[in-house]
Coordinates of C-alpha atoms (C1' of nucleotides) in Angstrom, one line a residue:
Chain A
X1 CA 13.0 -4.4 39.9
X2 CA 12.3 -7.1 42.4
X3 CA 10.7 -5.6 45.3
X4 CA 13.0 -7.7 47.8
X5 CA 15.9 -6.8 45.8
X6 CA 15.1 -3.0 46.5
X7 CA 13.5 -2.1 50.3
X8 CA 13.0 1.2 49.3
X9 CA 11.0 0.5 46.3
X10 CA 8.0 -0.8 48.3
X11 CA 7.8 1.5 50.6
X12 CA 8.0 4.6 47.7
X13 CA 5.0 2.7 46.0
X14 CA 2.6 5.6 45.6
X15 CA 5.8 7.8 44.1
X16 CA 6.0 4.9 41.4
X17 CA 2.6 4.4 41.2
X18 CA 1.6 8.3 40.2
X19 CA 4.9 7.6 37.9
X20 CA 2.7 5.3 35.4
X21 CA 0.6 8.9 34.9
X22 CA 3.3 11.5 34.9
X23 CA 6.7 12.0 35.7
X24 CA 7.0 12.3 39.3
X25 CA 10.1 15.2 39.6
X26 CA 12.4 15.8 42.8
X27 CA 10.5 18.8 44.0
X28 CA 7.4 17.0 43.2
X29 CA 8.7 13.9 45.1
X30 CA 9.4 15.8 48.1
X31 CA 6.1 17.4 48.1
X32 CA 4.8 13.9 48.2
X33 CA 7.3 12.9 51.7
X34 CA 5.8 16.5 53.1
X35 CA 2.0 15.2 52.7
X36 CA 2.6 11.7 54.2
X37 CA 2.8 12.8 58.1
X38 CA 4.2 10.1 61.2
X39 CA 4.3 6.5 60.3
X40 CA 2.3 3.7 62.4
X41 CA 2.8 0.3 62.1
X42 CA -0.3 -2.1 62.6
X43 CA -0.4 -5.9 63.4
X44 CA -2.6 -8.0 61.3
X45 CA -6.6 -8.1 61.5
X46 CA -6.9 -4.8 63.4
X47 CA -9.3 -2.2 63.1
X48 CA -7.8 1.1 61.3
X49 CA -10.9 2.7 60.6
X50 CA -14.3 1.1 61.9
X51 CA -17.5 2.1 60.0
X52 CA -19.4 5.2 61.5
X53 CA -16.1 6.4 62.7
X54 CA -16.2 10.0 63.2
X55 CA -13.3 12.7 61.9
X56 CA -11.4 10.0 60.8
X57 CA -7.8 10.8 59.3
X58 CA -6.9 9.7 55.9
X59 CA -3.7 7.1 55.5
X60 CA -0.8 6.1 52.6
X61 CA -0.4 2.7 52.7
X62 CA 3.3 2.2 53.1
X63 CA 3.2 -1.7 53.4
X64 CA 1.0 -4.8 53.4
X65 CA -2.4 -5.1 52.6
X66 CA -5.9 -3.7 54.2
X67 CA -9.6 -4.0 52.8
X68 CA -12.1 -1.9 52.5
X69 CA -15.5 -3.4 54.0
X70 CA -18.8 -2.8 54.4
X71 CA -20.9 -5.0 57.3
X72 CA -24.6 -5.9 57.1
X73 CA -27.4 -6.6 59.6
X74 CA -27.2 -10.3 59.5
X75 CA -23.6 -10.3 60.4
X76 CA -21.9 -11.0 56.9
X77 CA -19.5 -8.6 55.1
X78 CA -18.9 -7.4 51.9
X79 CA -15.3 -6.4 51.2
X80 CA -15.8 -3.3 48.9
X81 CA -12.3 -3.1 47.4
X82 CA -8.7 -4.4 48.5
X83 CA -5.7 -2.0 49.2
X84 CA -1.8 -2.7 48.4
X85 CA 1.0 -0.7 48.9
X86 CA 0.5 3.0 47.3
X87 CA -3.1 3.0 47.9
X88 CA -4.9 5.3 49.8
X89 CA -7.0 4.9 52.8
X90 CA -10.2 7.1 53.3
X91 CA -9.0 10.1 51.0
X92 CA -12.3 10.1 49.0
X93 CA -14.1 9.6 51.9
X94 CA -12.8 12.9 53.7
X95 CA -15.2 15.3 53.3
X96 CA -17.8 13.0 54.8
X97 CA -18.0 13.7 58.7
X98 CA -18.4 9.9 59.2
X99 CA -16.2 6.8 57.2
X100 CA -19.1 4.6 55.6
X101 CA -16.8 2.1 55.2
X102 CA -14.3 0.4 57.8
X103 CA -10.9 -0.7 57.0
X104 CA -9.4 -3.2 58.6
X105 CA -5.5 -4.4 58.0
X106 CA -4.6 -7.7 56.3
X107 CA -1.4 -8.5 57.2
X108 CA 1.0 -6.2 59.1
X109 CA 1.0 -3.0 57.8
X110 CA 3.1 0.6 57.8
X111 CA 0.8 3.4 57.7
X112 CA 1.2 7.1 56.9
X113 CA -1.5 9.6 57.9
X114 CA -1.9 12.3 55.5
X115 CA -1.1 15.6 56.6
X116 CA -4.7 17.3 55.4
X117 CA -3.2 20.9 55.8
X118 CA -0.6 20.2 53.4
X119 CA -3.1 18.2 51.0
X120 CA -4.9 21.5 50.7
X121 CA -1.7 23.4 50.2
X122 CA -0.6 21.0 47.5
X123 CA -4.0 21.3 45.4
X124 CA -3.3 24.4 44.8
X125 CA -0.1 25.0 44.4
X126 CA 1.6 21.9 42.6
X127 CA -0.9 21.6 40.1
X128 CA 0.7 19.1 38.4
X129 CA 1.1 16.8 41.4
X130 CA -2.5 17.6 42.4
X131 CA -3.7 16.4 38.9
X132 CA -1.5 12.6 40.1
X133 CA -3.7 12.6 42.9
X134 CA -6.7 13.2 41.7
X135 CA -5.9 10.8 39.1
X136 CA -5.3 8.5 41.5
X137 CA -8.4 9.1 43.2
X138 CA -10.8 8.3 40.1
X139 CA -8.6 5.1 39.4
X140 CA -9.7 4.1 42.6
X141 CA -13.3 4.9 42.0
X142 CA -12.9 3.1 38.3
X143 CA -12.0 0.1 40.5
X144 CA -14.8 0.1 42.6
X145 CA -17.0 0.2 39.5
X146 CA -15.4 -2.7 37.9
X147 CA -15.9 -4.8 40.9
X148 CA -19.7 -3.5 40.7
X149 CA -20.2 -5.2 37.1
X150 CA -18.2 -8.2 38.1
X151 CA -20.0 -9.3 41.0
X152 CA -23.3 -8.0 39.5
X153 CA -22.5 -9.8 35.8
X154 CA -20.1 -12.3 35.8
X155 CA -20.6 -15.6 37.4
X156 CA -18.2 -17.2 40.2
X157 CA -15.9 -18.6 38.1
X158 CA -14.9 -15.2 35.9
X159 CA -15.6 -13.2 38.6
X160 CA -12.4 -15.0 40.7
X161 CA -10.5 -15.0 37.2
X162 CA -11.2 -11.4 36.7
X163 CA -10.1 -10.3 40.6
X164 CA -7.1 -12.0 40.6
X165 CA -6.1 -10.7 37.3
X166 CA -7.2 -6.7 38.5
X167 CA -4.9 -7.4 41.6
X168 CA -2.2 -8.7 39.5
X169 CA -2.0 -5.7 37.3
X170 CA -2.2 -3.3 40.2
X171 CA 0.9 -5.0 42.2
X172 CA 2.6 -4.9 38.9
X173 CA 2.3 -1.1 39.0
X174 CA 4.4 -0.5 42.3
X175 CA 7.0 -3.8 41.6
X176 CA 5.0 -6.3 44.0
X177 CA 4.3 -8.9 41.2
X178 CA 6.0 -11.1 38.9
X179 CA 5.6 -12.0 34.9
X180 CA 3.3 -15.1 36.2
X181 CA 2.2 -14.3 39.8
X182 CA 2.3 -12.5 43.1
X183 CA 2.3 -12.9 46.6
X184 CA -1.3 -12.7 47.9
X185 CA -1.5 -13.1 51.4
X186 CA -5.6 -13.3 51.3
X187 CA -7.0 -16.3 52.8
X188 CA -10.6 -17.8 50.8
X189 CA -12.6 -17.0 53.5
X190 CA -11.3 -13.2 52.9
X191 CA -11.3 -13.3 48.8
X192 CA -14.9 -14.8 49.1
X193 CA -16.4 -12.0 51.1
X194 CA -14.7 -9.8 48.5
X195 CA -16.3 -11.7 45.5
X196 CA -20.0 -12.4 47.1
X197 CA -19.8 -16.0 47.6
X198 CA -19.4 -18.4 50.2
X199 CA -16.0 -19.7 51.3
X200 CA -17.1 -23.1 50.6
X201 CA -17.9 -22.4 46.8
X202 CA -14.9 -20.3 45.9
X203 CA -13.1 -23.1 47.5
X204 CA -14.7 -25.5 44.5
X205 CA -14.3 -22.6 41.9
X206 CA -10.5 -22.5 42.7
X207 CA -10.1 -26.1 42.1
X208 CA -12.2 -26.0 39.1
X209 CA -9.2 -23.0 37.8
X210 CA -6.4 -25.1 38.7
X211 CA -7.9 -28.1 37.0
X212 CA -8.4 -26.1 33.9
X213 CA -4.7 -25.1 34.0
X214 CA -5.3 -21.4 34.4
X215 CA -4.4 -20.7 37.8
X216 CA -3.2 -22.0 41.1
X217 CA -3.6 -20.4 44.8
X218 CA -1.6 -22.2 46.8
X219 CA 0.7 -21.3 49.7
X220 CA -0.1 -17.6 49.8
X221 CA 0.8 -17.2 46.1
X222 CA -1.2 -17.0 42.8
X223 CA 0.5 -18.3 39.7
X224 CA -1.0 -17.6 36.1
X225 CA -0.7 -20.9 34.4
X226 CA -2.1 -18.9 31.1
X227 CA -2.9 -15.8 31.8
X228 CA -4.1 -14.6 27.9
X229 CA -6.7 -17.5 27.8
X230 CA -7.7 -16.3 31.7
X231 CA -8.3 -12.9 30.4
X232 CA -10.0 -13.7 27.6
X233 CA -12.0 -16.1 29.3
X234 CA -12.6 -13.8 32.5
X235 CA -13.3 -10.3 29.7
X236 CA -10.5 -8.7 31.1
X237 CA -9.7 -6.1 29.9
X238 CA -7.6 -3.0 32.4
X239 CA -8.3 -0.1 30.4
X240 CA -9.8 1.0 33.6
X241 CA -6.7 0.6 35.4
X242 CA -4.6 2.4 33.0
X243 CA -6.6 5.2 32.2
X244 CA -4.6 8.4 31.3
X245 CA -6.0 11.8 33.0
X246 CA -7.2 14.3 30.8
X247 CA -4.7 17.5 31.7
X248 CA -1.8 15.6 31.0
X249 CA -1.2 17.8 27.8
Chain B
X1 CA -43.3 21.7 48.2
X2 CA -44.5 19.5 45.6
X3 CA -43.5 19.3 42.3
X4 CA -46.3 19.8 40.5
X5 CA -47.1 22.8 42.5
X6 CA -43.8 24.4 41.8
X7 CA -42.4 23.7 38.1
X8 CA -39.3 25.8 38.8
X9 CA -38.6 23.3 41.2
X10 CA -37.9 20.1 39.1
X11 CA -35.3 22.5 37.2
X12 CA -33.1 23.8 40.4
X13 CA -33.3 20.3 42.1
X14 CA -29.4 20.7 42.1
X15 CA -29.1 23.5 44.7
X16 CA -32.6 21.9 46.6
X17 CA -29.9 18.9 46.8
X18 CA -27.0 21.0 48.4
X19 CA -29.5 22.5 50.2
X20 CA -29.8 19.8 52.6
X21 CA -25.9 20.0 53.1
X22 CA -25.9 23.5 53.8
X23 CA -27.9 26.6 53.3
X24 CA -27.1 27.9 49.8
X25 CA -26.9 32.1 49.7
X26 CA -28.3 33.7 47.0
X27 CA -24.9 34.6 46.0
X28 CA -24.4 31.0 46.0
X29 CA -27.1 29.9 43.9
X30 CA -26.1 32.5 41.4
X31 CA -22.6 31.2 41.1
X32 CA -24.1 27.4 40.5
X33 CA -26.4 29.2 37.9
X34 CA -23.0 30.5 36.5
X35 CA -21.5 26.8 36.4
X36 CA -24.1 25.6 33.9
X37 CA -23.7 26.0 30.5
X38 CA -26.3 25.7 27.4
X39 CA -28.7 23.5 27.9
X40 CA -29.7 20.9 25.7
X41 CA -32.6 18.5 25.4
X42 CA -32.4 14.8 24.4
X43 CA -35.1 12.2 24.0
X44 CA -35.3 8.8 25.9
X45 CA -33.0 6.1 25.2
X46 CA -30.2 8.6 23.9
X47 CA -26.7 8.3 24.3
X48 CA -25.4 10.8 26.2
X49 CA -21.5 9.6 26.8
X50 CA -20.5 6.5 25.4
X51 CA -18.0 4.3 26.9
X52 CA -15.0 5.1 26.1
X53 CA -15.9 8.5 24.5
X54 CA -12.5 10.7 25.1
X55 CA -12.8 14.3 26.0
X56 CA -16.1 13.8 27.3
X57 CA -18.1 16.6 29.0
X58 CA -19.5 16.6 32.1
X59 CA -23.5 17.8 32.8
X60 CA -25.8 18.6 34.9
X61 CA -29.2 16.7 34.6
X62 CA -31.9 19.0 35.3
X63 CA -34.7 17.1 34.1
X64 CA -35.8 13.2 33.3
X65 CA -34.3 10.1 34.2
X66 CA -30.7 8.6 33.3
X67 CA -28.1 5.2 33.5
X68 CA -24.8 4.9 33.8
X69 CA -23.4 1.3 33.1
X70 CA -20.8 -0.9 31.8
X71 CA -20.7 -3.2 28.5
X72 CA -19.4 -7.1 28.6
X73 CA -17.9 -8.6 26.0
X74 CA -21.8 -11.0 25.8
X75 CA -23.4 -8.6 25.0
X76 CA -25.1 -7.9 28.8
X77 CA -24.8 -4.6 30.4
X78 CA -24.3 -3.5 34.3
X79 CA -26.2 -0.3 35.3
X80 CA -23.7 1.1 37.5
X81 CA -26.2 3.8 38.8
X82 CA -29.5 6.0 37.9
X83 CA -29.4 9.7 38.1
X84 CA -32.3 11.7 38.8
X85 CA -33.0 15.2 38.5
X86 CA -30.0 17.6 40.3
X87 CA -27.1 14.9 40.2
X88 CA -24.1 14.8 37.9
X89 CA -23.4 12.9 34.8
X90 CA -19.9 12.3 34.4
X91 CA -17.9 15.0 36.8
X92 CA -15.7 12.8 38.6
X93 CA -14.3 11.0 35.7
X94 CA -13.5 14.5 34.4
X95 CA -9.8 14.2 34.8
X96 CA -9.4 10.8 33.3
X97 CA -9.3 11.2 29.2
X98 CA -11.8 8.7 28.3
X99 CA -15.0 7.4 30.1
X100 CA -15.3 4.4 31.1
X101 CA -19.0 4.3 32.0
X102 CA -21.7 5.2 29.4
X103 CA -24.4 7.6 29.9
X104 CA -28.3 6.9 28.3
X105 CA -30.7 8.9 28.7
X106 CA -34.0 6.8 30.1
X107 CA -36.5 9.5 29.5
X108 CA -36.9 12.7 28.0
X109 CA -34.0 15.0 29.7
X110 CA -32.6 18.3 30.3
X111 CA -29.3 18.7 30.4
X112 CA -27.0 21.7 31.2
X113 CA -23.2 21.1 30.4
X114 CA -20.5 22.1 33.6
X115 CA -18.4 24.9 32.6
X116 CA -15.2 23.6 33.4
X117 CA -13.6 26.5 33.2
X118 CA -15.8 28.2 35.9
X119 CA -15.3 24.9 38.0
X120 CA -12.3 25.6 38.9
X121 CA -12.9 28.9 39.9
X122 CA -15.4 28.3 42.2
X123 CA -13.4 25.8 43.5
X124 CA -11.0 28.0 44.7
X125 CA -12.7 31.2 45.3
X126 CA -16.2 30.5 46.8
X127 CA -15.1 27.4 49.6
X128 CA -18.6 26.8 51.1
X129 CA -19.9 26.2 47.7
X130 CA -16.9 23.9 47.2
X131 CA -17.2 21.8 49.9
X132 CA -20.9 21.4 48.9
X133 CA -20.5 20.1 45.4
X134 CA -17.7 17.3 46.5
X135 CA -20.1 16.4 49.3
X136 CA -21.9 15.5 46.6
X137 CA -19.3 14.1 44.5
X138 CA -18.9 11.9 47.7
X139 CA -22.3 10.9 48.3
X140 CA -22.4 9.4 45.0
X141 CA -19.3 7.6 45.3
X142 CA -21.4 6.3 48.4
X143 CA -24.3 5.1 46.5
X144 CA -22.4 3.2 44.4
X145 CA -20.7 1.8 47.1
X146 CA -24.0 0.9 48.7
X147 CA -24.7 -0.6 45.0
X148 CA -22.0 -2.8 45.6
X149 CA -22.9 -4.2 48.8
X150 CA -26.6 -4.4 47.8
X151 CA -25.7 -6.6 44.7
X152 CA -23.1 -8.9 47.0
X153 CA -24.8 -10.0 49.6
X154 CA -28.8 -9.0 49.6
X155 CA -30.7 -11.8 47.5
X156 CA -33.0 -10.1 44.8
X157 CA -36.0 -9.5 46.9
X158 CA -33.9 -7.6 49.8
X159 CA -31.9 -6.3 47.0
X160 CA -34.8 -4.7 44.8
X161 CA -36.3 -3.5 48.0
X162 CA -33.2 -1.5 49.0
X163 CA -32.8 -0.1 45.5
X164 CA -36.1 0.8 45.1
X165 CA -36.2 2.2 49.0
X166 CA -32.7 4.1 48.1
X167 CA -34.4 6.0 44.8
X168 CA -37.3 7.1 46.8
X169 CA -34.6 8.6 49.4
X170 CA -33.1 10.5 46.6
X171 CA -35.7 11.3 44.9
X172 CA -37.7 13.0 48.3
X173 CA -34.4 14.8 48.5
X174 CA -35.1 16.7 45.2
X175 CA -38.8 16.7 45.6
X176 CA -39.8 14.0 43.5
X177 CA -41.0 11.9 46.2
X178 CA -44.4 11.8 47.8
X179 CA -44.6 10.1 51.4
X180 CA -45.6 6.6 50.2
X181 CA -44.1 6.3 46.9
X182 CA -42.9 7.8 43.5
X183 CA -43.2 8.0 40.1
X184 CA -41.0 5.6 38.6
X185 CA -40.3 5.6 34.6
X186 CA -37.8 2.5 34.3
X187 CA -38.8 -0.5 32.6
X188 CA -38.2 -4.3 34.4
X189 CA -35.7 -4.6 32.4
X190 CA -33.5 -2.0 33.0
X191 CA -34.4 -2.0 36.8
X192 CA -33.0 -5.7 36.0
X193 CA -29.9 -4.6 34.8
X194 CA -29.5 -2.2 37.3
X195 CA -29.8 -5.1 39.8
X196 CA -27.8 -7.9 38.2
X197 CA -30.8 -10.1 37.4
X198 CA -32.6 -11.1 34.5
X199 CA -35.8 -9.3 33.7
X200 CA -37.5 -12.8 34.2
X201 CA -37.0 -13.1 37.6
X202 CA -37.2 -9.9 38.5
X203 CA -41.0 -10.1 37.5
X204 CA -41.2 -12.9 40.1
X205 CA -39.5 -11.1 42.9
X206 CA -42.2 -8.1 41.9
X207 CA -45.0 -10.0 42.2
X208 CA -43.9 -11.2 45.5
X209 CA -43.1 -7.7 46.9
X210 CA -46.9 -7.2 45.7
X211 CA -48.3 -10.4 47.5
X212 CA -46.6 -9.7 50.4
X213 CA -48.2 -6.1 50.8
X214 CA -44.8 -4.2 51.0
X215 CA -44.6 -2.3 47.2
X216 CA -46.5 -2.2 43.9
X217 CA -44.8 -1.4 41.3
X218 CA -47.5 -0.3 38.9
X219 CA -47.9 1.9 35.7
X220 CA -44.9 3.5 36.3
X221 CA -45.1 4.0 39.6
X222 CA -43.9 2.9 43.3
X223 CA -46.5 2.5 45.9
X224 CA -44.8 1.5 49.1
X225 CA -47.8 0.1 51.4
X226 CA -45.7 -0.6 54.6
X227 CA -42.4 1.2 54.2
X228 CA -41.6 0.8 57.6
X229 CA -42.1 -3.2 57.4
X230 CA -40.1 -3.1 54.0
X231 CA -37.1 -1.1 55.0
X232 CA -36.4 -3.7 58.0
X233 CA -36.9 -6.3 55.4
X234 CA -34.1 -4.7 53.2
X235 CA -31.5 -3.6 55.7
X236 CA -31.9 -0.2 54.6
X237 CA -30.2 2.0 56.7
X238 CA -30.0 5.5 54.8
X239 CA -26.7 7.2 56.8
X240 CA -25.3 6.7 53.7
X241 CA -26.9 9.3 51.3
X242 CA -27.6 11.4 54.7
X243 CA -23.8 11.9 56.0
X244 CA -23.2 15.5 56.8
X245 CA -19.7 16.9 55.6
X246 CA -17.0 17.1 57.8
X247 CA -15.9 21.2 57.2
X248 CA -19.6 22.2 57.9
X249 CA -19.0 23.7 61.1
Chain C
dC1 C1' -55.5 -5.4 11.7
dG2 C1' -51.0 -6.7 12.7
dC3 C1' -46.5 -5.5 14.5
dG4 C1' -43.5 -4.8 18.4
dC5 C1' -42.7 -4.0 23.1
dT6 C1' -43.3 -4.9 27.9
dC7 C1' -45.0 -7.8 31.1
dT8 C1' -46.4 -12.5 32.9
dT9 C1' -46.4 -17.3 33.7
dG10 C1' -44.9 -22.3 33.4
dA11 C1' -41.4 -26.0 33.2
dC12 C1' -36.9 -27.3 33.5
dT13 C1' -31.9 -26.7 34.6
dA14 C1' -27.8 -25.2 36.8
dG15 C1' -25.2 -22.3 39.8
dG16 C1' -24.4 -21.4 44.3
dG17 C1' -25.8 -21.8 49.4
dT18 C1' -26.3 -24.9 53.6
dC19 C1' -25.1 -28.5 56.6
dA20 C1' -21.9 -31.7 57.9
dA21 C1' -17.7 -34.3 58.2
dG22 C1' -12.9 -34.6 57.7
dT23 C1' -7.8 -33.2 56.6
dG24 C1' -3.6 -30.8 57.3
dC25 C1' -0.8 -28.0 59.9
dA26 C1' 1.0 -24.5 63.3
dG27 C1' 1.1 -23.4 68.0
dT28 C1' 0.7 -24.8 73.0
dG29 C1' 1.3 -27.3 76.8
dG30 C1' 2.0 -31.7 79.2
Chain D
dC1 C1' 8.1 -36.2 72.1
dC2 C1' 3.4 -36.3 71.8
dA3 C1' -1.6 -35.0 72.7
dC4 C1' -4.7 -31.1 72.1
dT5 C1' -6.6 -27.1 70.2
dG6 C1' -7.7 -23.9 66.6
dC7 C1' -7.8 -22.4 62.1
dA8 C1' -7.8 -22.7 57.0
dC9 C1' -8.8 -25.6 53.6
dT10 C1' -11.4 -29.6 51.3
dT11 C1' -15.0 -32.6 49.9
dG12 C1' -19.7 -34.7 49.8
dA13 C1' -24.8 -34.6 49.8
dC14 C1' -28.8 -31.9 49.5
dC15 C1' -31.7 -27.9 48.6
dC16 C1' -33.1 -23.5 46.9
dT17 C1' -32.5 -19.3 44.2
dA18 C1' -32.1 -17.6 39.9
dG19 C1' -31.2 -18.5 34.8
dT20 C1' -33.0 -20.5 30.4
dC21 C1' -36.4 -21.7 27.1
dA22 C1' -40.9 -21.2 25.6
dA23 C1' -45.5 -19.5 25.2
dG24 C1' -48.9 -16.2 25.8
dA25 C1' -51.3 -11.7 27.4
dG26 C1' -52.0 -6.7 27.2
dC27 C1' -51.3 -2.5 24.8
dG28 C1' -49.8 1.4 21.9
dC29 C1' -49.1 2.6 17.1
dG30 C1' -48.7 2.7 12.1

DNA sequence: CGCGCTCTTGACTAGGGTCAAGTGCAGTGG
DNA sequence: CCACTGCACTTGACCCTAGTCAAGAGCGCG
């Protein structure tokens, strides 16, 4: 089940992730290859959508990691939500003539564009397969949301607990993460503009964690020291993550 | 144009809302008359949807004031998002089983329930239409975005001001706006939870909005005295309830 | 009249931002 | 092989924003 054990694996994680709500079938599976159109791959830290950008295509992402950002007048950023493999780029945001949000690539990545012809095609005709996606979809808005109530509820210190518990569960779901950890290429100075904070205070909140024996980030990889008492202590709870759709029956 | 002027206004601010995406046909607004079921009245502070209610329905508000928001474990509560008259309660978590936001009502509202069955049809038969109701699917996606960002990195005097800046936008939009202000039936403390303070401070940041001659907040109602000055102060850029769709033309 | 609710204000505390200096390390060029 | 540079991370000192605790004011309602 380990990712490096399997090449194929990461790069079928939308497949596997739509698997968690339904079975995904052949016909269904091929469907899925049909909507994901050429492949780019992207070096680190470039722009794959900037914000304002007109017309702008919608992406599978095949590998690595991209954010989701929003900038502000004074300069700063607030990173909106994080993408991992399976994820989607701009779908929801299709209908908009102009992206609100930019999206700007993490580490290398492998994109797909989504082929919006088929997409329509697929909505109505493979019902079933349309229902994954929208599923899919309203997952990713339920994410959103929950990083709404923890940055506007929780303070730094639950707030980094419950992130890095959120991104942990979500790797899980396409084979990226272990029993105790995952490889999270993030520098602070990225996971801060996520959470709302300064580098400089996640910096002491992180220490703080690791000094509690809850979690270390170190070396481009989080490990769960205790991950029950860090989801009780950060009010966990991924309900929102796993959220059956309603016309599964 | 105002509302007092026109009661049957207040009542079709849904298609006045689309309106301003594109120019609804009569057929049109018969079809959206079509998509609403029974209507129902509630009183303020009602339960409409509770989180993690399964099967729930989804509405359109056609009168009075309403929250969406999130429970902690403490006992506090995250307002994820206010609907006025003419927006959805509930639509695009419609194809995941349970809620995970709640829904109370904040004052006395009208609600008409979403034939779901009738959705889908219009969906596929009447495409203008269809493109104008997940315009606004996405414009609230948008908004909550914007939420996000507000609560992240605005401190609560920018942060009030935007929110406060953003409901007159929306509420203009439906005619529930006069140039300088609005009527504004929220208590400080739920305009607190809605921006991730306590009701306390909140009170402060008021008063200094007031002392600073940008907005009174009054008696229920917002009296903006320099809106130009205030929506500099805020960083309030409104693109982002004022994108066009993409398959207009 | 008294109860409850919202709003207001004060005094104190603590969480988080700002400024500044310093460490460790990978990459580059002498 | 060893400076030199740049970047991410770390830590300390200080300050300010916002939370907590507490008390009181204004007002509608039984």
């Amino acid at each position: 089940m380990k990712a490096e054990k399997n090449p194929s694996f990461q790069a079928d994680a939308l497949s596997h992730k739509l698997g968690a709500f339904l079975d995904v079938g052949s016909q269904e599976k091929t469907m899925l290859e049909l909507l994901q159109g050429p492949q780019s791959f992207i070096g680190a830290g470039k722009e794959v959508v900037y914000e304002g950008q007109n017309n702008h295509a919608a992406y599978v992402l095949r590998k690595g990691w991209v954010c989701s950002y929003k900038r502000l007048r004074d300069g700063g950023r607030q990173i909106v939500d994080i993408q991992i493999p399976g994820d989607f780029l701009g779908l929801s945001s299709l209908l908009l003539r102009t992206s609100d949000q930019g999206f700007i690539s993490l580490t290398e990545i492998e994109l797909a564009k989504i082929n919006t012809n088929r997409l329509q095609e697929v909505l109505q005709t493979t019902p079933r397969l349309a229902a994954a996606l929208l599923w899919a979809v309203s997952r990713d808005q339920a994410i959103v949301v929950e990083h709404l109530v923890n940055i506007g509820r929780r303070d730094t210190m639950a707030r980094t607990a419950h992130f890095l518990l959120e991104l942990h569960a979500r790797l899980s779901l396409v084979g990226l993460g272990t029993v105790d950890g995952y490889h999270c290429p993030l520098p602070q100075s990225v996971l801060a503009d996520a959470l709302g904070v300064t580098a400089i205070h996640l910096n002491r909140v992180l220490r703080q964690l690791r000094e509690d024996n809850l979690v270390i980030f170190r070396d481009s990889a989080i490990t769960f020291l205790d991950r029950e008492r860090l989801a009780r202590f950060a009010g966990f709870d991924l309900t929102y993550l796993d959220h059956k759709a309603s016309l599964t029956d």
